mmCIF file of C-alpha atoms in Angstrom:
data_model
loop_
_atom_site.group_PDB
_atom_site.id
_atom_site.type_symbol
_atom_site.label_atom_id
_atom_site.label_comp_id
_atom_site.label_asym_id
_atom_site.label_seq_id
_atom_site.Cartn_x
_atom_site.Cartn_y
_atom_site.Cartn_z
ATOM 1 C CA MET A 229 -10.531 29.488 -13.500
ATOM 2 C CA SER A 230 -7.090 28.447 -12.301
ATOM 3 C CA ASN A 231 -4.388 26.939 -14.473
ATOM 4 C CA ASN A 232 -2.456 26.025 -11.345
ATOM 5 C CA TYR A 233 -1.554 22.326 -11.191
ATOM 6 C CA ARG A 234 -0.277 20.931 -7.905
ATOM 7 C CA ARG A 235 2.922 18.843 -8.042
ATOM 8 C CA CYS A 236 2.100 15.440 -6.649
ATOM 9 C CA ALA A 237 3.956 12.160 -6.041
ATOM 10 C CA GLY A 238 2.317 8.773 -6.415
ATOM 11 C CA ALA A 239 3.617 5.453 -5.089
ATOM 12 C CA ILE A 240 2.936 2.198 -6.881
ATOM 13 C CA VAL A 241 4.015 -0.718 -4.737
ATOM 14 C CA PHE A 242 4.001 -4.310 -5.966
ATOM 15 C CA ASN A 243 4.538 -7.576 -4.135
ATOM 16 C CA LYS A 244 6.201 -10.877 -5.075
ATOM 17 C CA GLU A 245 2.995 -12.002 -6.812
ATOM 18 C CA GLY A 246 3.114 -8.932 -9.065
ATOM 19 C CA ARG A 247 0.021 -7.415 -7.429
ATOM 20 C CA VAL A 248 -0.136 -3.675 -6.747
ATOM 21 C CA PHE A 249 -1.169 -2.046 -3.477
ATOM 22 C CA LEU A 250 -4.477 -0.174 -3.555
ATOM 23 C CA GLY A 251 -6.267 1.704 -0.808
ATOM 24 C CA LYS A 252 -10.011 2.372 -0.731
ATOM 25 C CA ARG A 253 -10.627 6.086 -0.238
ATOM 26 C CA ILE A 254 -12.646 6.991 2.835
ATOM 27 C CA GLY A 255 -16.000 8.457 1.848
ATOM 28 C CA VAL A 256 -15.774 7.580 -1.854
ATOM 29 C CA ASP A 257 -17.739 4.420 -2.667
ATOM 30 C CA GLY A 258 -15.706 1.843 -4.539
ATOM 31 C CA ALA A 259 -12.785 4.185 -5.307
ATOM 32 C CA TRP A 260 -9.497 2.339 -4.987
ATOM 33 C CA GLN A 261 -6.276 4.195 -5.646
ATOM 34 C CA PHE A 262 -2.508 4.295 -5.248
ATOM 35 C CA PRO A 263 -1.068 6.330 -2.362
ATOM 36 C CA GLN A 264 -0.291 9.884 -3.458
ATOM 37 C CA GLY A 265 0.195 13.390 -2.156
ATOM 38 C CA GLY A 266 1.863 16.743 -2.620
ATOM 39 C CA ILE A 267 5.566 17.220 -3.180
ATOM 40 C CA GLU A 268 7.031 19.565 -0.583
ATOM 41 C CA ASP A 269 9.474 22.344 -1.513
ATOM 42 C CA GLY A 270 12.945 20.927 -2.093
ATOM 43 C CA GLU A 271 11.726 17.329 -1.899
ATOM 44 C CA SER A 272 12.671 14.798 -4.598
ATOM 45 C CA ILE A 273 10.021 12.723 -6.349
ATOM 46 C CA GLU A 274 11.365 9.566 -4.711
ATOM 47 C CA LYS A 275 11.395 11.044 -1.204
ATOM 48 C CA ALA A 276 7.904 12.494 -1.632
ATOM 49 C CA SER A 277 6.598 9.138 -2.890
ATOM 50 C CA GLN A 278 8.157 7.278 0.044
ATOM 51 C CA ARG A 279 6.911 9.841 2.561
ATOM 52 C CA GLU A 280 3.347 9.723 1.211
ATOM 53 C CA LEU A 281 3.460 5.924 1.081
ATOM 54 C CA PHE A 282 4.520 5.743 4.722
ATOM 55 C CA GLU A 283 2.078 8.427 5.908
ATOM 56 C CA GLU A 284 -0.898 6.755 4.216
ATOM 57 C CA THR A 285 -0.030 3.072 4.704
ATOM 58 C CA GLY A 286 2.783 2.627 7.221
ATOM 59 C CA ILE A 287 4.776 0.818 4.515
ATOM 60 C CA SER A 288 8.521 1.394 4.668
ATOM 61 C CA SER A 289 9.959 -1.954 3.532
ATOM 62 C CA VAL A 290 10.363 -1.088 -0.137
ATOM 63 C CA THR A 291 13.007 -1.022 -2.831
ATOM 64 C CA LEU A 292 12.832 1.777 -5.394
ATOM 65 C CA ILE A 293 12.642 0.343 -8.913
ATOM 66 C CA HIS A 294 11.909 3.420 -11.031
ATOM 67 C CA SER A 295 10.703 7.014 -10.836
ATOM 68 C CA GLU A 296 9.085 8.943 -13.656
ATOM 69 C CA THR A 297 10.629 12.345 -14.343
ATOM 70 C CA THR A 298 7.740 13.497 -16.522
ATOM 71 C CA PRO A 299 4.410 14.032 -14.773
ATOM 72 C CA ILE A 300 1.009 12.894 -15.931
ATOM 73 C CA ARG A 301 -1.452 15.779 -15.732
ATOM 74 C CA TYR A 302 -5.087 15.443 -14.785
ATOM 75 C CA SER A 303 -7.739 18.059 -14.103
ATOM 76 C CA PHE A 304 -10.154 18.072 -11.225
ATOM 77 C CA PRO A 305 -13.899 18.015 -11.823
ATOM 78 C CA LYS A 306 -15.835 21.154 -10.895
ATOM 79 C CA ILE A 307 -17.045 19.828 -7.516
ATOM 80 C CA ILE A 308 -13.484 19.113 -6.337
ATOM 81 C CA LYS A 309 -12.316 22.563 -7.460
ATOM 82 C CA GLU A 310 -15.211 24.113 -5.535
ATOM 83 C CA ASN A 311 -14.367 22.111 -2.394
ATOM 84 C CA LEU A 312 -10.698 23.119 -2.662
ATOM 85 C CA ALA A 313 -11.670 26.773 -3.119
ATOM 86 C CA LYS A 314 -13.595 26.609 0.184
ATOM 87 C CA LYS A 315 -10.294 25.603 1.817
ATOM 88 C CA GLY A 316 -8.423 28.451 0.125
ATOM 89 C CA ARG A 317 -6.733 26.230 -2.464
ATOM 90 C CA ASP A 318 -6.815 27.134 -6.140
ATOM 91 C CA PHE A 319 -5.784 24.051 -8.133
ATOM 92 C CA ALA A 320 -7.048 23.081 -11.572
ATOM 93 C CA GLY A 321 -5.658 19.579 -11.061
ATOM 94 C CA GLN A 322 -2.420 17.761 -10.415
ATOM 95 C CA ASP A 323 0.830 16.931 -12.182
ATOM 96 C CA ILE A 324 1.594 13.502 -10.742
ATOM 97 C CA PHE A 325 5.017 11.861 -10.781
ATOM 98 C CA PHE A 326 4.853 8.126 -10.086
ATOM 99 C CA SER A 327 7.535 5.995 -8.435
ATOM 100 C CA LEU A 328 7.542 2.208 -8.551
ATOM 101 C CA PHE A 329 8.548 0.226 -5.467
ATOM 102 C CA TYR A 330 8.960 -3.461 -4.685
ATOM 103 C CA PHE A 331 7.461 -4.411 -1.308
ATOM 104 C CA ASN A 332 9.930 -6.599 0.570
ATOM 105 C CA GLY A 333 8.103 -6.560 3.903
ATOM 106 C CA ASN A 334 5.111 -8.343 5.407
ATOM 107 C CA ASP A 335 1.512 -7.201 5.378
ATOM 108 C CA ASP A 336 1.597 -6.826 9.169
ATOM 109 C CA GLU A 337 3.558 -3.571 8.717
ATOM 110 C CA ILE A 338 0.629 -2.026 6.836
ATOM 111 C CA ASN A 339 -1.100 0.528 9.048
ATOM 112 C CA LEU A 340 -3.816 2.643 7.457
ATOM 113 C CA LEU A 341 -3.886 4.755 10.628
ATOM 114 C CA ALA A 342 -0.178 5.646 10.384
ATOM 115 C CA ASP A 343 -0.873 9.379 9.915
ATOM 116 C CA GLU A 344 -4.026 11.117 8.705
ATOM 117 C CA GLN A 345 -6.237 8.273 7.560
ATOM 118 C CA GLU A 346 -7.072 8.400 3.848
ATOM 119 C CA PHE A 347 -7.945 4.736 3.274
ATOM 120 C CA ASP A 348 -10.290 2.449 5.181
ATOM 121 C CA GLU A 349 -9.273 -0.779 3.388
ATOM 122 C CA TYR A 350 -6.430 -2.060 1.278
ATOM 123 C CA LYS A 351 -5.821 -4.936 -1.096
ATOM 124 C CA TRP A 352 -3.212 -6.294 -3.481
ATOM 125 C CA GLU A 353 -4.698 -6.389 -6.961
ATOM 126 C CA SER A 354 -3.980 -6.215 -10.691
ATOM 127 C CA PHE A 355 -3.501 -3.050 -12.713
ATOM 128 C CA ASP A 356 -6.769 -3.948 -14.480
ATOM 129 C CA PHE A 357 -8.590 -3.848 -11.153
ATOM 130 C CA ALA A 358 -6.975 -0.478 -10.369
ATOM 131 C CA ILE A 359 -8.021 0.956 -13.733
ATOM 132 C CA ASN A 360 -11.579 -0.322 -13.376
ATOM 133 C CA ASN A 361 -11.981 0.936 -9.805
ATOM 134 C CA ILE A 362 -10.464 4.419 -9.872
ATOM 135 C CA ILE A 363 -12.630 7.525 -10.024
ATOM 136 C CA ASP A 364 -13.339 8.452 -13.639
ATOM 137 C CA PHE A 365 -11.231 11.591 -13.913
ATOM 138 C CA LYS A 366 -8.069 9.586 -13.054
ATOM 139 C CA LYS A 367 -8.764 6.587 -15.306
ATOM 140 C CA ASP A 368 -6.533 7.755 -18.192
ATOM 141 C CA VAL A 369 -3.703 8.388 -15.723
ATOM 142 C CA TYR A 370 -3.953 4.817 -14.435
ATOM 143 C CA VAL A 371 -4.022 3.367 -17.958
ATOM 144 C CA SER A 372 -0.920 5.355 -18.872
ATOM 145 C CA ILE A 373 1.084 4.390 -15.785
ATOM 146 C CA ALA A 374 0.013 0.739 -15.999
ATOM 147 C CA ASN A 375 1.361 0.615 -19.561
ATOM 148 C CA LYS A 376 4.701 2.015 -18.348
ATOM 149 C CA PHE A 377 5.075 0.076 -15.100
ATOM 150 C CA ALA A 378 3.589 -3.386 -15.842
ATOM 151 C CA PRO A 379 6.618 -4.387 -17.980
ATOM 152 C CA LEU A 380 9.005 -3.124 -15.275
ATOM 153 C CA ILE A 381 7.219 -5.253 -12.669
ATOM 154 C CA SER A 382 7.440 -8.366 -14.872
ATOM 155 C CA GLN A 383 11.114 -7.707 -15.557
ATOM 156 C CA TYR A 384 11.926 -7.238 -11.864
ATOM 157 C CA LEU A 385 10.069 -10.372 -10.765
ATOM 158 C CA LYS A 386 11.904 -12.492 -13.378
ATOM 159 C CA HIS A 387 15.185 -11.457 -11.780
ATOM 160 C CA LEU A 388 13.984 -12.554 -8.342
ATOM 161 C CA THR A 389 13.550 -16.183 -9.388
#
């Protein structure tokens, strides 16, 4: 079994109502998640987060608020490891670095077909909704990042008014 964890960047985007952007994964019933993807060689956490955000959602009108420098590790369940192995990938899970962005655009810029489609729907929701609608093996990750980022969102929105 591999102990290889893929470096990954996640983008949490919030709007002026303090809601976070979630996409519903294609082919996974009821699984809503934040945009995320692999960090390329030489790429910063912030750049990887912005690239993945744009590739998966078309969103570019954002202001960086904060980036985590310590990853949150999660392991893949057996079925995902088996599916990755069929594609020649040997990952035990991911080390995900989250960045927090304020969305200063309009929803009409959102394009789930911007690159390779990963989501078939999106919505702006609460962290509680995100935690309750993520696949089980990522639930602890979402609880942890919500605890870190919810106060930053509140703080930022207070300064906007």
